[in-house]
Coordinates of C-alpha atoms in Angstrom, one line a residue:
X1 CA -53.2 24.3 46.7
X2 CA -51.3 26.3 49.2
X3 CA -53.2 25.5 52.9
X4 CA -51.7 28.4 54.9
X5 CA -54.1 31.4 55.8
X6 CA -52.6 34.5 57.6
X7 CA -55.2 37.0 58.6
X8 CA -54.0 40.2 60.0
X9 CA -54.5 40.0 63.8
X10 CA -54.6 43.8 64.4
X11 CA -57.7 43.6 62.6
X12 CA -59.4 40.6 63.8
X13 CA -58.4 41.1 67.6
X14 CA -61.7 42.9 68.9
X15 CA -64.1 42.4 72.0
X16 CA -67.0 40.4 71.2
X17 CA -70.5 43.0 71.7
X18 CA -71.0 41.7 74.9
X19 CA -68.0 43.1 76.2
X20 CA -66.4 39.8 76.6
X21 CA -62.7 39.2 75.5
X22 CA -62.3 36.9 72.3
X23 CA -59.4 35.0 71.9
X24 CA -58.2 34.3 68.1
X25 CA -56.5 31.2 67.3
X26 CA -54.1 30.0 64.4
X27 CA -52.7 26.3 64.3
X28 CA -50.0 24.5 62.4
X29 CA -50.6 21.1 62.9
X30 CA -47.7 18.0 62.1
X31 CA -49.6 16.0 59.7
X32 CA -50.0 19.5 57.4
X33 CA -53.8 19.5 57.4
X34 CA -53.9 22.8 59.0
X35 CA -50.8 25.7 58.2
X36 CA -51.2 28.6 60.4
X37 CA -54.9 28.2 60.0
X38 CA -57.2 30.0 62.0
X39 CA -59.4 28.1 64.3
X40 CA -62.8 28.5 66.5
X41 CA -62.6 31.7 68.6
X42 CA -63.3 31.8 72.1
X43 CA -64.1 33.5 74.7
X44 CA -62.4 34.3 78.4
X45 CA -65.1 33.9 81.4
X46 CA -65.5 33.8 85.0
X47 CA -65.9 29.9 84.9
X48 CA -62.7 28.6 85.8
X49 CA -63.7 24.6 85.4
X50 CA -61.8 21.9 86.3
X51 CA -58.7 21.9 88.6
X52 CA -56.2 22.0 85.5
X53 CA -53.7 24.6 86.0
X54 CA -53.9 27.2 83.5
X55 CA -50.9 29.2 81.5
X56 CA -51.6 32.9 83.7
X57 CA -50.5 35.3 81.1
X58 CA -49.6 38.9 83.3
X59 CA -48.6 41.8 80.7
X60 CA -47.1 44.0 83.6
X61 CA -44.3 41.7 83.9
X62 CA -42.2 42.5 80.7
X63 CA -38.6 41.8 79.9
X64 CA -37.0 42.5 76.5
X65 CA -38.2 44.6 73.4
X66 CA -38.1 42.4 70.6
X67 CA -36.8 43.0 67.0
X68 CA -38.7 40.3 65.5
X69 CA -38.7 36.8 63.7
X70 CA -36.8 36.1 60.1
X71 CA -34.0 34.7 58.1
X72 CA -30.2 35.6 57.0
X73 CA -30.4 36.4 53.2
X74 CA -27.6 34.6 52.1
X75 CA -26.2 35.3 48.2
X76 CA -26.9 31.7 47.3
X77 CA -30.9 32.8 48.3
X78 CA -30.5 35.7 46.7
X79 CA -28.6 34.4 43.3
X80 CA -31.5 32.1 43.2
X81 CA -34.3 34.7 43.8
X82 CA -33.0 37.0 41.0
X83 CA -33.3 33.7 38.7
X84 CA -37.1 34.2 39.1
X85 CA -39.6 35.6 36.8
X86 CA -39.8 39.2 38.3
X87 CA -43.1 39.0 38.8
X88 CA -42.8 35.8 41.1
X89 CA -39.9 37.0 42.8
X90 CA -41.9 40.2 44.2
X91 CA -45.3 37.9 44.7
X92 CA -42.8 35.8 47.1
X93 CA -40.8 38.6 48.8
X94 CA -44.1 40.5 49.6
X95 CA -45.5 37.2 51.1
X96 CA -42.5 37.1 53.1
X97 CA -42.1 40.8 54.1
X98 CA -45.1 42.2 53.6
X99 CA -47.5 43.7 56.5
X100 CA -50.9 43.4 55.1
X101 CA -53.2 40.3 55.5
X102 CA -51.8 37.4 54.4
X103 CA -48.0 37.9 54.7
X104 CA -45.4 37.2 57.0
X105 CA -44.1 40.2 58.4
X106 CA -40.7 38.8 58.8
X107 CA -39.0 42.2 60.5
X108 CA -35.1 41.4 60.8
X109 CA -32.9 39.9 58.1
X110 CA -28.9 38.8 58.1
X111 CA -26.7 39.8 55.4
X112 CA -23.3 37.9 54.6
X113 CA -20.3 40.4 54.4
X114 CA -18.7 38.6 51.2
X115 CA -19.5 35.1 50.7
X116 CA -21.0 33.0 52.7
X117 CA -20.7 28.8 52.8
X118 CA -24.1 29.3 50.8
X119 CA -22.6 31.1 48.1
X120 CA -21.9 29.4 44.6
X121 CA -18.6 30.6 45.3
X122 CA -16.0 32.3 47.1
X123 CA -15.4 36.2 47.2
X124 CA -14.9 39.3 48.6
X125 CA -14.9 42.8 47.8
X126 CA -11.1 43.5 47.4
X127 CA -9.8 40.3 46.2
X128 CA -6.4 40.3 45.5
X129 CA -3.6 37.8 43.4
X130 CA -2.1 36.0 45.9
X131 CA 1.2 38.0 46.8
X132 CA -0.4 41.1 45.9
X133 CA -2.3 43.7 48.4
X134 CA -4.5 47.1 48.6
X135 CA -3.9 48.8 51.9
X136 CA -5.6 51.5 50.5
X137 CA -8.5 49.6 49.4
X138 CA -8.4 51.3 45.7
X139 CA -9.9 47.4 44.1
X140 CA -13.0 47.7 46.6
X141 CA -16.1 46.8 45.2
X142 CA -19.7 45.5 45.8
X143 CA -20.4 44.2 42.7
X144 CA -21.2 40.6 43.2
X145 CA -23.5 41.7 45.6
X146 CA -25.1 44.2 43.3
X147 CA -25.6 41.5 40.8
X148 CA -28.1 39.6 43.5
X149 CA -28.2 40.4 47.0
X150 CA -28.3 44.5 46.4
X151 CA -31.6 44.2 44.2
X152 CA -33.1 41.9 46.4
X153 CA -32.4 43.8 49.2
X154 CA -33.7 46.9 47.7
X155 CA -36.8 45.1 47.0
X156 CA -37.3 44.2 50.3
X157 CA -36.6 47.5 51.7
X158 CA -40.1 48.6 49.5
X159 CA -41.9 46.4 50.9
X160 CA -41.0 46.3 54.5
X161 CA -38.7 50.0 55.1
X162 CA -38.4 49.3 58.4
X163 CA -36.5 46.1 58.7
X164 CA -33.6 45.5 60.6
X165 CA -30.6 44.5 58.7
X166 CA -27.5 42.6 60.0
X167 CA -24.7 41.6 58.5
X168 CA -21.6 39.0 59.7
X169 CA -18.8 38.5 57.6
X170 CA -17.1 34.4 57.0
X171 CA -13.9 35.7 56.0
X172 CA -11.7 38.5 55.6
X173 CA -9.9 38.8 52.1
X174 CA -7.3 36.3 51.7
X175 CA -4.3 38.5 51.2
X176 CA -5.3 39.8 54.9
X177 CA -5.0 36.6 56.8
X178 CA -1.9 34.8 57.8
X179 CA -2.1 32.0 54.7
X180 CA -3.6 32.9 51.5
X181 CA -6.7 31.1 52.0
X182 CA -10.0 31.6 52.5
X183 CA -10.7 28.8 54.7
X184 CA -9.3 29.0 58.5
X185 CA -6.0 31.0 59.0
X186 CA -6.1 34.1 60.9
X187 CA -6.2 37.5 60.3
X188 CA -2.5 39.1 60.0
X189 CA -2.3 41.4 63.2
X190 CA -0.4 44.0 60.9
X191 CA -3.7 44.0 59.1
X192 CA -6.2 45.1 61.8
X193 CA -6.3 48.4 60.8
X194 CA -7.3 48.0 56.9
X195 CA -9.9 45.1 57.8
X196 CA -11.8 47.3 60.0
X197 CA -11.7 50.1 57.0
X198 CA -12.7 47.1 54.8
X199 CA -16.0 46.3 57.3
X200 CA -16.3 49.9 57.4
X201 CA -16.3 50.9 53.7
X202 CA -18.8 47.9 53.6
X203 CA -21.3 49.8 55.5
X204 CA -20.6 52.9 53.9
X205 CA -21.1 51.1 50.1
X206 CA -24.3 49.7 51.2
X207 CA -26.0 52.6 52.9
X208 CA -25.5 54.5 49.6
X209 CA -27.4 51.6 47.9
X210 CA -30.1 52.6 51.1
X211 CA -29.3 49.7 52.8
X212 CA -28.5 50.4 56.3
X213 CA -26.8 48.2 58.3
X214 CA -28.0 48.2 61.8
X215 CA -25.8 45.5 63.4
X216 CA -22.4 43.8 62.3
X217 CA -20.9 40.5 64.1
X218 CA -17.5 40.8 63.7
X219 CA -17.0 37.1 62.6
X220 CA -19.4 34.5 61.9
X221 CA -18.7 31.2 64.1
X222 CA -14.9 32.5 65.3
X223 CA -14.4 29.5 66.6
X224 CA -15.2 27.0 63.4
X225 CA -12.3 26.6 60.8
X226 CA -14.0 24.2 58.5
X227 CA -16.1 26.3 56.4
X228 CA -14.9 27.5 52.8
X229 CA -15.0 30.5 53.4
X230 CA -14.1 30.9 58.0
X231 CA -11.9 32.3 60.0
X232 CA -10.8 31.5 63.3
X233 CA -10.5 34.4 65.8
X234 CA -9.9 33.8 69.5
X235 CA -11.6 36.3 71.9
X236 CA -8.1 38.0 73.3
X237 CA -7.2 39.3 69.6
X238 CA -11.0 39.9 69.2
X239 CA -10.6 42.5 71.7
X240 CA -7.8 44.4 70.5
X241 CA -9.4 44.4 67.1
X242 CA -12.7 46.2 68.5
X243 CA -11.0 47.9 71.0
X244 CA -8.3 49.4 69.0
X245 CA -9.5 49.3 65.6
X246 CA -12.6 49.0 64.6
X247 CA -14.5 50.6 67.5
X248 CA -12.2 53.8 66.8
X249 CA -12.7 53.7 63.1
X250 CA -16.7 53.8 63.3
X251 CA -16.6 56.4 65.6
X252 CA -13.9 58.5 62.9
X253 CA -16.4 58.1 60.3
X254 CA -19.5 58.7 62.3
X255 CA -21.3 54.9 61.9
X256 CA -24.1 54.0 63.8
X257 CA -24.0 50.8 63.3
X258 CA -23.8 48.3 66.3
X259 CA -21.2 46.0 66.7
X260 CA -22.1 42.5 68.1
X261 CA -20.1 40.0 70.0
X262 CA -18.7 36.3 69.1
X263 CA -21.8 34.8 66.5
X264 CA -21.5 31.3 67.2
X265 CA -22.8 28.7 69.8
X266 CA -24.0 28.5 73.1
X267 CA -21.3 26.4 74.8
X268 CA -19.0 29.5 75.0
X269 CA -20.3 32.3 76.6
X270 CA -17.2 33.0 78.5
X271 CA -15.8 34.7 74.8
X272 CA -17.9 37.2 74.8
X273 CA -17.7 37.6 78.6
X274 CA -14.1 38.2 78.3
X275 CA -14.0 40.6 75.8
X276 CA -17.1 42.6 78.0
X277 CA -13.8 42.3 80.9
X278 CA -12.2 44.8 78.9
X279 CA -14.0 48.7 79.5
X280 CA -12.4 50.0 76.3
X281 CA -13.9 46.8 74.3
X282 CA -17.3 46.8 76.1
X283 CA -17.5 50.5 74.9
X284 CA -18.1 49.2 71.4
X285 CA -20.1 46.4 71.6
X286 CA -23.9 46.6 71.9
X287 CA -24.7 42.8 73.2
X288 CA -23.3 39.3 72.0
X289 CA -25.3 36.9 69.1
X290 CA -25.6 33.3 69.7
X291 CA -26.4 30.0 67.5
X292 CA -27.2 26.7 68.7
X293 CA -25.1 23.8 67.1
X294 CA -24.1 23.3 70.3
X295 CA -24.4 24.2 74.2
X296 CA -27.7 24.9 76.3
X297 CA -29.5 27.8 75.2
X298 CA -29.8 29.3 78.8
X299 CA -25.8 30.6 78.1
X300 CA -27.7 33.8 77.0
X301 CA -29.5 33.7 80.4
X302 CA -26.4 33.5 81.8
X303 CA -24.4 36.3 79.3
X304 CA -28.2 38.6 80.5
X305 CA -27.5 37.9 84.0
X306 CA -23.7 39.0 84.0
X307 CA -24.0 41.6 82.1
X308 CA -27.4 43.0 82.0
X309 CA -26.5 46.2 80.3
X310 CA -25.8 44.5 76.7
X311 CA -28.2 43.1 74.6
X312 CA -28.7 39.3 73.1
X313 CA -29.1 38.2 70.1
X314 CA -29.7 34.9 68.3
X315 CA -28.4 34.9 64.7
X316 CA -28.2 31.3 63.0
X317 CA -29.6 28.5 63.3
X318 CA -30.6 25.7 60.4
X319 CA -34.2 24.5 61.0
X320 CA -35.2 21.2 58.4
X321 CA -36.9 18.2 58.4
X322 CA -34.9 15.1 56.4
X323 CA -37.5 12.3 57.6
X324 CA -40.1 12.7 55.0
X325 CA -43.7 12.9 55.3
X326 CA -45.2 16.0 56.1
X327 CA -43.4 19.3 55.7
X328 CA -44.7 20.0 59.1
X329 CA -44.3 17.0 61.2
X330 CA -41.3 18.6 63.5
X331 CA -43.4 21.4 63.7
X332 CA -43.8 21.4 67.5
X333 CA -40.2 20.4 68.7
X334 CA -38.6 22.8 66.4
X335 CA -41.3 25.7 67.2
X336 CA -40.3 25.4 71.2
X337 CA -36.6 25.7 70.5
X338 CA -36.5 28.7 68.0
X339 CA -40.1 30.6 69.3
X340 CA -40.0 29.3 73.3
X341 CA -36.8 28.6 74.4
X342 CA -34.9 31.7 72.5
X343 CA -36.7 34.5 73.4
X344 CA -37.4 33.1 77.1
X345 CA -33.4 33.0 77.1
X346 CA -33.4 37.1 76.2
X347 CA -32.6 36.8 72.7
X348 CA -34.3 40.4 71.2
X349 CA -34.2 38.4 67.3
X350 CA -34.7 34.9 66.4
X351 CA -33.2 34.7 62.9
X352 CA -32.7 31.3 60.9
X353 CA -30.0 30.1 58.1
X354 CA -30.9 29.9 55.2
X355 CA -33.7 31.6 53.5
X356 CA -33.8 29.8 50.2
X357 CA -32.1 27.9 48.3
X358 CA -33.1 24.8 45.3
X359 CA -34.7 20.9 45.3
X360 CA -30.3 19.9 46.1
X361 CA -29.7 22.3 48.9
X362 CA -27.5 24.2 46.4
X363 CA -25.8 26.6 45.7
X364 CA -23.2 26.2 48.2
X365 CA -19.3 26.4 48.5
X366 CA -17.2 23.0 48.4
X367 CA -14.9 21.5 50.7
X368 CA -16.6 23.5 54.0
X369 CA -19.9 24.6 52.0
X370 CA -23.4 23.4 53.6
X371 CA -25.0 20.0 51.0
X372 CA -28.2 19.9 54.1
X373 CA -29.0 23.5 54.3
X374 CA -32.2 23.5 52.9
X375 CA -34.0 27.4 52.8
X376 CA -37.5 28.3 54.3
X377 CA -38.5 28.5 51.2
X378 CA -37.3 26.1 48.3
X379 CA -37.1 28.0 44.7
X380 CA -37.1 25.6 41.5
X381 CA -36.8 28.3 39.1
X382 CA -40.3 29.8 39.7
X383 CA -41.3 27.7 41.9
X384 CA -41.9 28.0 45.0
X385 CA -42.1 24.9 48.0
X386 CA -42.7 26.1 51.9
X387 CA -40.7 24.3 54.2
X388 CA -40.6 23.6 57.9
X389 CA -38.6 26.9 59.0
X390 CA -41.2 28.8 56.9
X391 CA -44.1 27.6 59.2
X392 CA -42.2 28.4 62.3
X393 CA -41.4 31.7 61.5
X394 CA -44.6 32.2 60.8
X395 CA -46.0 31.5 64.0
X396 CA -44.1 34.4 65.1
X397 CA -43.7 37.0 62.4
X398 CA -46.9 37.2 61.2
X399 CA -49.0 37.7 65.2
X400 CA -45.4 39.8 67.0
X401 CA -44.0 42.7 65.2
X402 CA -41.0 44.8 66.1
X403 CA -41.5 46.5 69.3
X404 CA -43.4 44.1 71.2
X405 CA -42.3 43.3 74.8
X406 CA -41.8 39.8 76.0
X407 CA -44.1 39.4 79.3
X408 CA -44.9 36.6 81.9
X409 CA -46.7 33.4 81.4
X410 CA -46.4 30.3 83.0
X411 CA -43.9 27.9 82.5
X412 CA -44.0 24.3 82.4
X413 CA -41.5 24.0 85.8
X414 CA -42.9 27.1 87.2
X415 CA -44.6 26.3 90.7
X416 CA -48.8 26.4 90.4
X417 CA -51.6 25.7 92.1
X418 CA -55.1 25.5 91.8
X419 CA -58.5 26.8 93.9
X420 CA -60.9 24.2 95.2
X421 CA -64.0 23.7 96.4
X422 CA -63.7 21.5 100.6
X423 CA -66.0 18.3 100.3
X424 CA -66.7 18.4 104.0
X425 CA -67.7 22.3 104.1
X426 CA -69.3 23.2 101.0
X427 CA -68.7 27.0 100.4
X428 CA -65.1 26.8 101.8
X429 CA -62.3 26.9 99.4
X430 CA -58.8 25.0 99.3
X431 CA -55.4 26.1 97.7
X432 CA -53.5 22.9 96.3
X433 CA -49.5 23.5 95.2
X434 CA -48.0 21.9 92.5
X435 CA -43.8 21.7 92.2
X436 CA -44.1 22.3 88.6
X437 CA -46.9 23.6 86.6
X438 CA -46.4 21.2 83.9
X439 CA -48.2 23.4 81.3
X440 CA -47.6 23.4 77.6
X441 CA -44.2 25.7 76.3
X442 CA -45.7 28.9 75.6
X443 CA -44.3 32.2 75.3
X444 CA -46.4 35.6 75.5
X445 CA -45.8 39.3 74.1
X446 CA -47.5 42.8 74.5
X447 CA -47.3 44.3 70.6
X448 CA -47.3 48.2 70.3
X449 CA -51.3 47.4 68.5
X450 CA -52.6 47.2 72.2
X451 CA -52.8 42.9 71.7
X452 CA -51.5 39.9 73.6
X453 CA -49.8 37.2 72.1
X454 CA -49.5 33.8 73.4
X455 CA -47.3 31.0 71.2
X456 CA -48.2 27.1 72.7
X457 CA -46.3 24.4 71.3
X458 CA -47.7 20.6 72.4
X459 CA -44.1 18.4 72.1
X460 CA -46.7 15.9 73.4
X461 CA -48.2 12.8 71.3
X462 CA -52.0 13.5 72.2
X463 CA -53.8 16.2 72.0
X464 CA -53.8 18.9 75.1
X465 CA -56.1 20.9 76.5
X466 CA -54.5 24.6 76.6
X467 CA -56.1 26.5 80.1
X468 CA -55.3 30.4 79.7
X469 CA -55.9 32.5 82.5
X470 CA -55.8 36.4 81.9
X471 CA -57.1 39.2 84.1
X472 CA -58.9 36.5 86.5
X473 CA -60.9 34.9 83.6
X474 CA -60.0 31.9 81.5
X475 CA -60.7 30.5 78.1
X476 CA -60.2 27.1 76.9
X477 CA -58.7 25.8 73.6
X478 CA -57.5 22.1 72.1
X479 CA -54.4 21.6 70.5
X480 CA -53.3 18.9 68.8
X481 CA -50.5 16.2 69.3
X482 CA -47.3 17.7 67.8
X483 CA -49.0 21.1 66.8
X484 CA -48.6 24.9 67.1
X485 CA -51.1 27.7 68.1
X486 CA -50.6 31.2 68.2
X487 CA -53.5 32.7 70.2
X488 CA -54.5 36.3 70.4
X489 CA -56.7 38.7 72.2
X490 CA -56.7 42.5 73.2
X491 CA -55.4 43.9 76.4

């Protein structure tokens, strides 16, 4: 029997008849017992307690607007999807997408350009013979996609019109690149120009499907030549692409869509930074996406603080558990990184890889395809398994929809101190300083519904006593070892 309850918290959030403020609580604990359960309420007072140094939660400090929480879409999750029953496939997508009680929310979603490494195999829309070519781009067509990831798109899009689609290409055709192959040689220069009609016409096709693409990376990972399908793209020929080509060619034929920077990991900011050097280039580009195979996730700190005036964005990254036991024992670790650390690093989206995919990670591309990139969901046929990136997600999607602002709370190295009472004049009170607050990682939002949000995670092996301080008053909740709790209240 599934475990996980999701109540709507728009609903639920409400001041108790006495006029004091009730805080809401749902918990996803490691051993599984409890998935996004809700717990005891309670209530903020005047009584502050002990000397323990509370989370201070302050919603007129905000930072970014966020998109919201979700997953990329890939054609192997979607191939597998249309395998369902139809009715299962909708009771799952509506789960997922849906804004009622009991359903996720999830309100941004990445598309693959072409095939993806989770593809069952290679493609893309003007596929050539090798030693053959289409400048014009007669042979362009969407229809692998409109055999899977069109209808399941389109489904989506009734449930949840609002969501906001991405998309990041692996590959250009092969007769565009350098070598006839769709794994690592470069895009011919002489073929700038028909590539960016190419992404182009893409957006185009899809929007008269009523897909609109709201974002496009221009390569997924630029700097990674070992996936079937990748391409390697250094950030000087990046430039002159956007710059020259593809920046011109949306504004010719009028597409909104934004373009975003470099999509791949944190240990290189300075490629994005250096094609932001260029005015032209930086005309184009709306902010820079990230991943996190590798690096410190404060490079998007870093990208925010050079250049403020473009957004960040965090489009990939696998969450799984291969250890056994309980689907949710990483629960806590992998709820800080991808709920805590990423939006406190600017990101506007968290989005994960992979949404589904079967009980053998499949399907997936060979030599450079993913054999560990389990989904959020696994799908045997009808079937349907919830796995650890599910339960994260969750945490998020389901309590902060799109338009909520990020605002202050304490952090764990933040300096804080507490009030106390003098023992030698009774009456008088003392100010004690802590270096670090040494709190729990938490993260906090103002939604558009008038409601704060505060996510804890306790990375710790015994159970912690979460102090939250709003307004002046405090409330009190236990959390326990290796669990998540979303807490809510109104403002």
């Amino acid at each position: 029997m599934r475990k996980l309850i999701l109540i709507s918290l728009g609903l639920l959030a409400a001041l108790t008849a006495f006029g004091q403020r009730t805080l809401r609580q749902w918990v996803t604990t490691a051993d599984g017992a409890s998935l996004y359960a809700p717990g005891a309420d309670a209530v903020f007072s005047d009584a502050r307690g002990d000397r323990s140094v509370p989370i201070i939660v302050d919603e007129r400090q905000s930072y970014q607007e966020m998109l919201g929480f979700g997953f990329s879409l890939t054609g192997g999750s979607a191939e597998l999807l249309m395998k369902m029953d139809a009715s299962a496939r909708t009771r799952i997508l509506t789960e997922l997408f849906g804004q009622d009680p009991g359903q996720l929310d999830i309100s941004v979603v990445r598309l693959t350009v072409g095939a993806s490494d989770m593809n069952s195999f290679v493609f893309s829309y003007d596929d050539m013979p090798e030693g053959k070519t289409d400048w014009d781009l007669k042979h362009f067509s969407l229809s692998q996609d409109l055999k899977d990831v069109v209808p399941v798109m389109q489904e989506i899009l009734s449930i949840h019109p609002d969501i906001w689609v991405m998309a990041s290409p692996w590959s250009a055709p092969a007769w565009m690149k350098e070598e006839y192959d769709v794994r690592g040689p470069k895009l011919r220069r002489d073929c700038y120009d028909v590539y960016a009609r190419y992404l182009a016409k893409y957006i185009v096709e899809m929007g008269k499907k009523g897909i609109h693409i709201d974002a496009l990376t221009i390569q997924n990972e630029p700097l990674n030549s070992r996936n079937t399908p990748s391409m390697p793209w250094s950030p000087e020929d990046q430039k002159v692409f956007i710059r020259d080509y593809l920046g011109p060619q949306f504004d010719r034929q009028g597409i909104a869509t934004d373009i975003l920077l470099f999509d791949h990991n944190c240990d290189r900011p300075d490629y994005p930074l250096a094609i932001l050097e260029d005015p032209k280039a930086a005309s184009y580009a709306a902010g820079s996406a990230f991943h996190h195979y590798m690096g410190d996730l404060s490079a998007m700190t870093q990208m925010h603080d050079f250049r403020p005036d473009k957004d960040i964005y965090f489009t990939e990254q696998m969450v799984v558990d291969r250890s056994g036991g309980p689907v949710t024992r990483q629960i806590a670790p992998s709820a800080k990184r991808m709920l805590v650390d990423i939006p406190r690093n600017w990101s506007r989206d968290v989005i994960l890889w992979n949404l589904a995919a079967d009980p053998e990670a499949n399907p997936h591309t060979g030599n450079g395809g993913c054999p560990f990139c389990f989904g959020a969901i696994t799908l045997d046929g009808s079937t349907v398994t919830r796995n650890l990136a599910y339960y994260v997600v969750a945490h998020a999607s389901a309590a902060v929809p799109a338009g909520s602002l990020r605002i202050r709370s304490t952090a764990p190295d933040d300096p804080a101190g507490f009030l106390f009472e003098d023992e030698q004049a009774p009456g008088v009170m003392r100010f004690m300083r802590y270096d670090k607050a040494g709190v729990l990682p938490n993260v906090a939002y103002r939604t558009p519904d008038g409601r704060v949000v505060l996510i804890v995670t306790n990375t710790s092996s015994s159970a912690q006593r979460v102090k939250i301080q709003y307004h002046g008053q405090f409330a009190d909740v236990s959390l326990p070892a290796g669990a998540v709790g979303t807490y809510t209240w109104t403002l």
